[in-house]
PDB file of C-alpha atoms and ligand atoms in Angstrom:
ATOM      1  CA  UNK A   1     205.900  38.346-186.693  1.00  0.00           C
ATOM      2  CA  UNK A   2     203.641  41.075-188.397  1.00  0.00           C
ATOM      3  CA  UNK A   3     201.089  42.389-186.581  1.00  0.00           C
ATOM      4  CA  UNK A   4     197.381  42.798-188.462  1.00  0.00           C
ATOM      5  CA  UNK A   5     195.108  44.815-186.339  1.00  0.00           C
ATOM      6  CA  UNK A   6     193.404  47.176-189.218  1.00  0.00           C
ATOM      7  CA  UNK A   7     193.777  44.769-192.648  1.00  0.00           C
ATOM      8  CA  UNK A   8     190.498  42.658-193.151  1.00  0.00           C
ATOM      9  CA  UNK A   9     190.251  39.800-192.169  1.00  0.00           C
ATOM     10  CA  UNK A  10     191.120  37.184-194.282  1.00  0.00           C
ATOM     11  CA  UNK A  11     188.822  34.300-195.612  1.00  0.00           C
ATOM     12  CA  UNK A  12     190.663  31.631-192.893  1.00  0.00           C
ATOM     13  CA  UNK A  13     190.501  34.308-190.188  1.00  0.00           C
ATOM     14  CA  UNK A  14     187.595  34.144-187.728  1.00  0.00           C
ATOM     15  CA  UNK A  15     185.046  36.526-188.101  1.00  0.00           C
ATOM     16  CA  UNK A  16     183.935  38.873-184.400  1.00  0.00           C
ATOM     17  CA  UNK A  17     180.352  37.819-184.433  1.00  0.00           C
ATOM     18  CA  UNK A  18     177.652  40.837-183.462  1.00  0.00           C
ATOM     19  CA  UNK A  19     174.925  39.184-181.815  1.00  0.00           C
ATOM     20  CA  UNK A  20     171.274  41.832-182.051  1.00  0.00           C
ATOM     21  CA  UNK A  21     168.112  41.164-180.705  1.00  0.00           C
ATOM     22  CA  UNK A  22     164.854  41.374-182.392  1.00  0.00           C
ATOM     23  CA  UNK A  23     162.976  41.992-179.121  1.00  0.00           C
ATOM     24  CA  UNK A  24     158.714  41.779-179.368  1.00  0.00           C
ATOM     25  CA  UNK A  25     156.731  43.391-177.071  1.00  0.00           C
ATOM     26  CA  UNK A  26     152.648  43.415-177.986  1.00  0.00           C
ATOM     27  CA  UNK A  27     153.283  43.446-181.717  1.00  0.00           C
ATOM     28  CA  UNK A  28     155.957  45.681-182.007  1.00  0.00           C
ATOM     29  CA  UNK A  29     159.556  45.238-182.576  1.00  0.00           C
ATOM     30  CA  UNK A  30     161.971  47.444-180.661  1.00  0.00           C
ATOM     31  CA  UNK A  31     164.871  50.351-181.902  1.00  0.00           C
ATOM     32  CA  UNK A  32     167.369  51.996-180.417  1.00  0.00           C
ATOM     33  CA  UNK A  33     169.222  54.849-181.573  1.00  0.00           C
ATOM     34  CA  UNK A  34     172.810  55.079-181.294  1.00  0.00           C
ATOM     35  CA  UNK A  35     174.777  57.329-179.490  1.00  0.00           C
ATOM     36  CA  UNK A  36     178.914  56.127-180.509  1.00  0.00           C
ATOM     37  CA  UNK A  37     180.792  55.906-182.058  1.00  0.00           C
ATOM     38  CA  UNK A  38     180.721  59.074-183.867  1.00  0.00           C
ATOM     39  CA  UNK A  39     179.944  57.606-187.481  1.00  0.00           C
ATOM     40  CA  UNK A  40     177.404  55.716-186.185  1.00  0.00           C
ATOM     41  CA  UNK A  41     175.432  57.941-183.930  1.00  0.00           C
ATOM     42  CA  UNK A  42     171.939  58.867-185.222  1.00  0.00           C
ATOM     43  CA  UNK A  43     171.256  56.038-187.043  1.00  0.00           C
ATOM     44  CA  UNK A  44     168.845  53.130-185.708  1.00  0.00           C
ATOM     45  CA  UNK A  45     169.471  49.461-185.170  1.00  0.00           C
ATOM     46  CA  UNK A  46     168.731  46.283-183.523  1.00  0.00           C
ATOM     47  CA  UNK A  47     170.508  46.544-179.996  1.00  0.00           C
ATOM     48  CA  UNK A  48     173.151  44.251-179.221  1.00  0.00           C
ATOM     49  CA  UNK A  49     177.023  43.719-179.219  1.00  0.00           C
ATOM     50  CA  UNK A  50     179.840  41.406-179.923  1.00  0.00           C
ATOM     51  CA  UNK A  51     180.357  38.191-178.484  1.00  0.00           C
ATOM     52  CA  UNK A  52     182.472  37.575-175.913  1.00  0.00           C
ATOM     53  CA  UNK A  53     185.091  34.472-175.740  1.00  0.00           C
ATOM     54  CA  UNK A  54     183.485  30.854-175.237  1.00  0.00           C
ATOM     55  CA  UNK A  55     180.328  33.414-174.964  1.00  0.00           C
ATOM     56  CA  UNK A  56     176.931  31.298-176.388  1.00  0.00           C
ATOM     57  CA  UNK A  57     175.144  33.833-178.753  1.00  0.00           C
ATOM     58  CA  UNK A  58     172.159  33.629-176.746  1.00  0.00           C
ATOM     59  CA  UNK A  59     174.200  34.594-173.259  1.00  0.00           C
ATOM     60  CA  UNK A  60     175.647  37.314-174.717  1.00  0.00           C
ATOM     61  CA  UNK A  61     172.578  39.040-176.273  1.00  0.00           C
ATOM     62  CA  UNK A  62     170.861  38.227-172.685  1.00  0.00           C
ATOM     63  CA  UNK A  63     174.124  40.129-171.465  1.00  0.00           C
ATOM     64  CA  UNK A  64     174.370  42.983-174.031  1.00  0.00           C
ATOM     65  CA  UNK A  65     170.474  43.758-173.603  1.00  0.00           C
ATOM     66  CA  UNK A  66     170.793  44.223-170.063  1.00  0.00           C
ATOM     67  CA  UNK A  67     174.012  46.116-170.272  1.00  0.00           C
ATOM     68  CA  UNK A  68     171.804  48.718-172.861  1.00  0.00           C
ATOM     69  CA  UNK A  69     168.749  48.536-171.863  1.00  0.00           C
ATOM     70  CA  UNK A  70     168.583  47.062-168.342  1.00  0.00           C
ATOM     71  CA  UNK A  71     166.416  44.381-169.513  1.00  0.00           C
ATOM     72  CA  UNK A  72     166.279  40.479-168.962  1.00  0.00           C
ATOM     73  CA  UNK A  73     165.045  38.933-171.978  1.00  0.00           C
ATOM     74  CA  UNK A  74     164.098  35.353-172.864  1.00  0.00           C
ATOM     75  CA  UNK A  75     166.104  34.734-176.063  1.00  0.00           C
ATOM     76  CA  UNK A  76     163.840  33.131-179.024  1.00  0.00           C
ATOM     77  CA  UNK A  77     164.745  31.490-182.643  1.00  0.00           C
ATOM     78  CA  UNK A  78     167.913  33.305-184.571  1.00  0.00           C
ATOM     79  CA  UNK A  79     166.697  35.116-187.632  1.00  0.00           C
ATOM     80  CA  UNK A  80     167.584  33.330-190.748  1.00  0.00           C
ATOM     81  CA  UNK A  81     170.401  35.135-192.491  1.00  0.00           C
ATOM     82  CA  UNK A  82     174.184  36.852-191.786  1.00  0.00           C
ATOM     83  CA  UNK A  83     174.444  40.581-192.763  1.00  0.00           C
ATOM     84  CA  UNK A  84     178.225  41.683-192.969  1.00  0.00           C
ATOM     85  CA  UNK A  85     179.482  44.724-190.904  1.00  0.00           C
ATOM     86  CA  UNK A  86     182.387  45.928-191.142  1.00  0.00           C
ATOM     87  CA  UNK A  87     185.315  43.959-192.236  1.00  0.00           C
ATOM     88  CA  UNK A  88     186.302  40.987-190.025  1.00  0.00           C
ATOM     89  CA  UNK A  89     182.586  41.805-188.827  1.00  0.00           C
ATOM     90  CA  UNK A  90     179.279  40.225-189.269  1.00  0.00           C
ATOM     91  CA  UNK A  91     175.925  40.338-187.760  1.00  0.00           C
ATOM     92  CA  UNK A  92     173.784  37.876-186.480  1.00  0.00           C
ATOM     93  CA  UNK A  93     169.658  38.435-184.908  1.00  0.00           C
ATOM     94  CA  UNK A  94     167.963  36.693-182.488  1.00  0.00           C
ATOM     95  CA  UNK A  95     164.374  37.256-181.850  1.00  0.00           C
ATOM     96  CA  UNK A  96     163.894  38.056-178.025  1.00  0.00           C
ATOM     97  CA  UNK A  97     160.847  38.205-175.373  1.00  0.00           C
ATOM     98  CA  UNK A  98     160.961  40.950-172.990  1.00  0.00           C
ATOM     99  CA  UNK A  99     160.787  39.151-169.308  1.00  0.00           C
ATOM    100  CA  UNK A 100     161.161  42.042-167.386  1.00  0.00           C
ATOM    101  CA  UNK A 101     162.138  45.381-167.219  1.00  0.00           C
ATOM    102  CA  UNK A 102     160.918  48.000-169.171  1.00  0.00           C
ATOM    103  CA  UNK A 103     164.151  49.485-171.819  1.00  0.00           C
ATOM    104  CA  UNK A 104     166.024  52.593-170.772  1.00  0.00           C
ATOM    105  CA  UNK A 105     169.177  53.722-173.286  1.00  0.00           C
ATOM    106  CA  UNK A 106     171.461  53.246-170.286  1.00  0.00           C
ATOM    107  CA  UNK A 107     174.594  52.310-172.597  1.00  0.00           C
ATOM    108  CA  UNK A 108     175.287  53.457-176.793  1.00  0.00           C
ATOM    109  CA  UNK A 109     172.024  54.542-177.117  1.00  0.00           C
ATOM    110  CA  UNK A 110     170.078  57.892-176.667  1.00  0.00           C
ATOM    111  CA  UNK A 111     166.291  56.878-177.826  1.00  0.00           C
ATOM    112  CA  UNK A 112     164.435  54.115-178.153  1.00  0.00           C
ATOM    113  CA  UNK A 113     161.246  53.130-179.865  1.00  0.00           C
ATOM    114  CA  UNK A 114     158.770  50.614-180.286  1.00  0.00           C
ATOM    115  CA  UNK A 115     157.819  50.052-183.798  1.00  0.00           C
ATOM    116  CA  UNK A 116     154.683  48.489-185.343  1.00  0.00           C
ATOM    117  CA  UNK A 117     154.894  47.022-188.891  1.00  0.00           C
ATOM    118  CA  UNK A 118     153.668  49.923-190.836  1.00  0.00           C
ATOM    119  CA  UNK A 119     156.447  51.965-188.640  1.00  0.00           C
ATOM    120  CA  UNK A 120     159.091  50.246-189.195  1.00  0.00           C
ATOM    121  CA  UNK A 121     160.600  53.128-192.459  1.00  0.00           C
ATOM    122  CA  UNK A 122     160.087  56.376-189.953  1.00  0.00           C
ATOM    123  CA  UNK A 123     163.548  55.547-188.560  1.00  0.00           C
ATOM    124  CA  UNK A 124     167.058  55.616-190.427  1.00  0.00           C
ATOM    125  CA  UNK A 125     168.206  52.703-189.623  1.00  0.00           C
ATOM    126  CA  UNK A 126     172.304  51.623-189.855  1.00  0.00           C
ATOM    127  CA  UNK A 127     172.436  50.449-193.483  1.00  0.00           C
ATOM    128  CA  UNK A 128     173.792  46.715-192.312  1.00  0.00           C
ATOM    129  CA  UNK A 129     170.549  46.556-190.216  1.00  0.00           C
ATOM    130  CA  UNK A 130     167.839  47.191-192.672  1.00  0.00           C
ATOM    131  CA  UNK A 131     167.613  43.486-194.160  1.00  0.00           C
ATOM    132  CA  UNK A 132     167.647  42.371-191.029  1.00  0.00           C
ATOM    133  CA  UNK A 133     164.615  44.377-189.990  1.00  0.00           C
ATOM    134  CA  UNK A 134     163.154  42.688-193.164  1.00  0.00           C
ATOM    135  CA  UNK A 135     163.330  39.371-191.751  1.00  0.00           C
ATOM    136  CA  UNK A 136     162.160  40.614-188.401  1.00  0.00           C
ATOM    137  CA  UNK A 137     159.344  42.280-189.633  1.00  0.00           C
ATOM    138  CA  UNK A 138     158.241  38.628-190.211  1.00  0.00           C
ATOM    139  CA  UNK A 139     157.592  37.754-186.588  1.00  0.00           C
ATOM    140  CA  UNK A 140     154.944  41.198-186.141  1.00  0.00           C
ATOM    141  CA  UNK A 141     151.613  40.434-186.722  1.00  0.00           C
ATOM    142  CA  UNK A 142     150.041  41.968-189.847  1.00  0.00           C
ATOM    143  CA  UNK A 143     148.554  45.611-189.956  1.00  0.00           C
TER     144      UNK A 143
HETATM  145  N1  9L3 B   1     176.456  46.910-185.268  1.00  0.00           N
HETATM  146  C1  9L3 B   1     175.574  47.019-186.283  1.00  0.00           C
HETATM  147  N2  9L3 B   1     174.284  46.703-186.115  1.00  0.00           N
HETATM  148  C2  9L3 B   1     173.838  46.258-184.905  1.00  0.00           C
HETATM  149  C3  9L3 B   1     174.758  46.139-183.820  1.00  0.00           C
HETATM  150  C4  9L3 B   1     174.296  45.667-182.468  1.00  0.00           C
HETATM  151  C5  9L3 B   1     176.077  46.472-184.049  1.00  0.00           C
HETATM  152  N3  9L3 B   1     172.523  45.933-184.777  1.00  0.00           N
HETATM  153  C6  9L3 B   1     177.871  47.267-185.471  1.00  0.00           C
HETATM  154  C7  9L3 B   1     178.244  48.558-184.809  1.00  0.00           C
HETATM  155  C8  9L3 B   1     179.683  48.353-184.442  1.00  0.00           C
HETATM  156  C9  9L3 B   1     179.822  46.854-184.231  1.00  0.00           C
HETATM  157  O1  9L3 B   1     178.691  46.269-184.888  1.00  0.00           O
HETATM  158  O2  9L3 B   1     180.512  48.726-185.527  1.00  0.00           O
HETATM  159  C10 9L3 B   1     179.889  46.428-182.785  1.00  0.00           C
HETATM  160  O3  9L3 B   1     178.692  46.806-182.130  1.00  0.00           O
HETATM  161  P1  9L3 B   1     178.680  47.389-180.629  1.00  0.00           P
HETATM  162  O4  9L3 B   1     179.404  46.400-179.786  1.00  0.00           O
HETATM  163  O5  9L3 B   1     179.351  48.746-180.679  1.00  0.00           O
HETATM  164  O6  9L3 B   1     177.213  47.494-180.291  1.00  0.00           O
HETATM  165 MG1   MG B   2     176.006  47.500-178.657  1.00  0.00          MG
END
C-alpha cells in the first residue's frame, strides 16, 4: 500500500475541517496575530484550530479558544460559507460570545486586537481569512 501524506486530497477523501471563531465583544470582532508556523506568522486571522476526531465543531472551537486565548466562550450561529485552506484543508467560522475571561495570546499567537467595523482593513489578515471577515463583519453593528 502507498502511502499519501503530502498529495492533495482527493475529491472522495475527507477534508481536516478548521473550525475559527468570530468572537463579539461590545461591537467589535476579535484578531489575533500569528506567531507559527513560519509562513504564517505576521499575518491576522480568526483564532481557532482543527477539529479533533468525533470532535462537534462547536466543542472544539470552545476547546481551541481556551487553549489560545484562555477564554470560555458561548459558541453562536456558523457563518454562512467554506473558505479553502490549504489542500485537504478548509475553513469553517462560528460566531462566539465571550463568557469569561479576558484573551491573552497564550498559544500561536503574539497580539491580539479588538476590531470595530471601520477597523477591520488596519490588519493583514491570512488571505483565506479575509472573506470570512466579510461575512463577520455582518454581525458588528454599523459605524
Ligand atoms: N488557518 C487559517 N485561518 C484560520 C485558522 C484558525 C487556521 N482562521 C490555517 C492555518 C493552518 C491550519 O489552518 O495552516 C490549521 O490551523 P492551526 O491549527 O495551526 O490554528
Ligand atoms: Mg490555531
Amino acid at each position: 500500500m502507498t502511502e499519501r501524506t503530502t498529495e492533495p486530497a482527493a475529491p472522495h477523501e475527507p477534508v481536516v475541517v478548521v473550525v475559527a471563531g468570530a468572537l463579539y465583544d461590545g461591537g467589535r470582532l476579535l484578531a489575533a496575530r500569528r506567531s507559527a508556523p513560519v509562513e504564517l506568522a505576521g499575518r491576522w486571522e480568526l483564532p481557532g484550530g482543527k477539529l479533533e476526531p468525533g470532535e462537534s465543531p462547536e466543542a472544539a472551537l470552545v476547546r481551541e479558544l481556551r487553549e489560545e486565548l484562555g477564554v470560555d466562550v458561548e459558541p453562536g450561529e456558523r457563518i454562512p460559507g467554506e473558505w479553502p485552506l490549504k489542500p485537504g484543508y478548509v475553513l469553517r467560522v462560528w460566531t462566539a460570545r465571550l463568557l469569561s475571561g479576558e484573551p491573552r495570546p497564550l498559544e500561536d499567537h503574539d497580539e491580539l486586537r479588538w476590531l470595530s467595523r471601520s477597523e477591520l482593513d488596519s490588519v493583514d489578515w491570512l488571505d483565506q481569512d479575509r472573506p470570512a471577515v466579510a461575512e463577520a463583519a455582518r454581525w458588528l453593528p454599523a459605524p
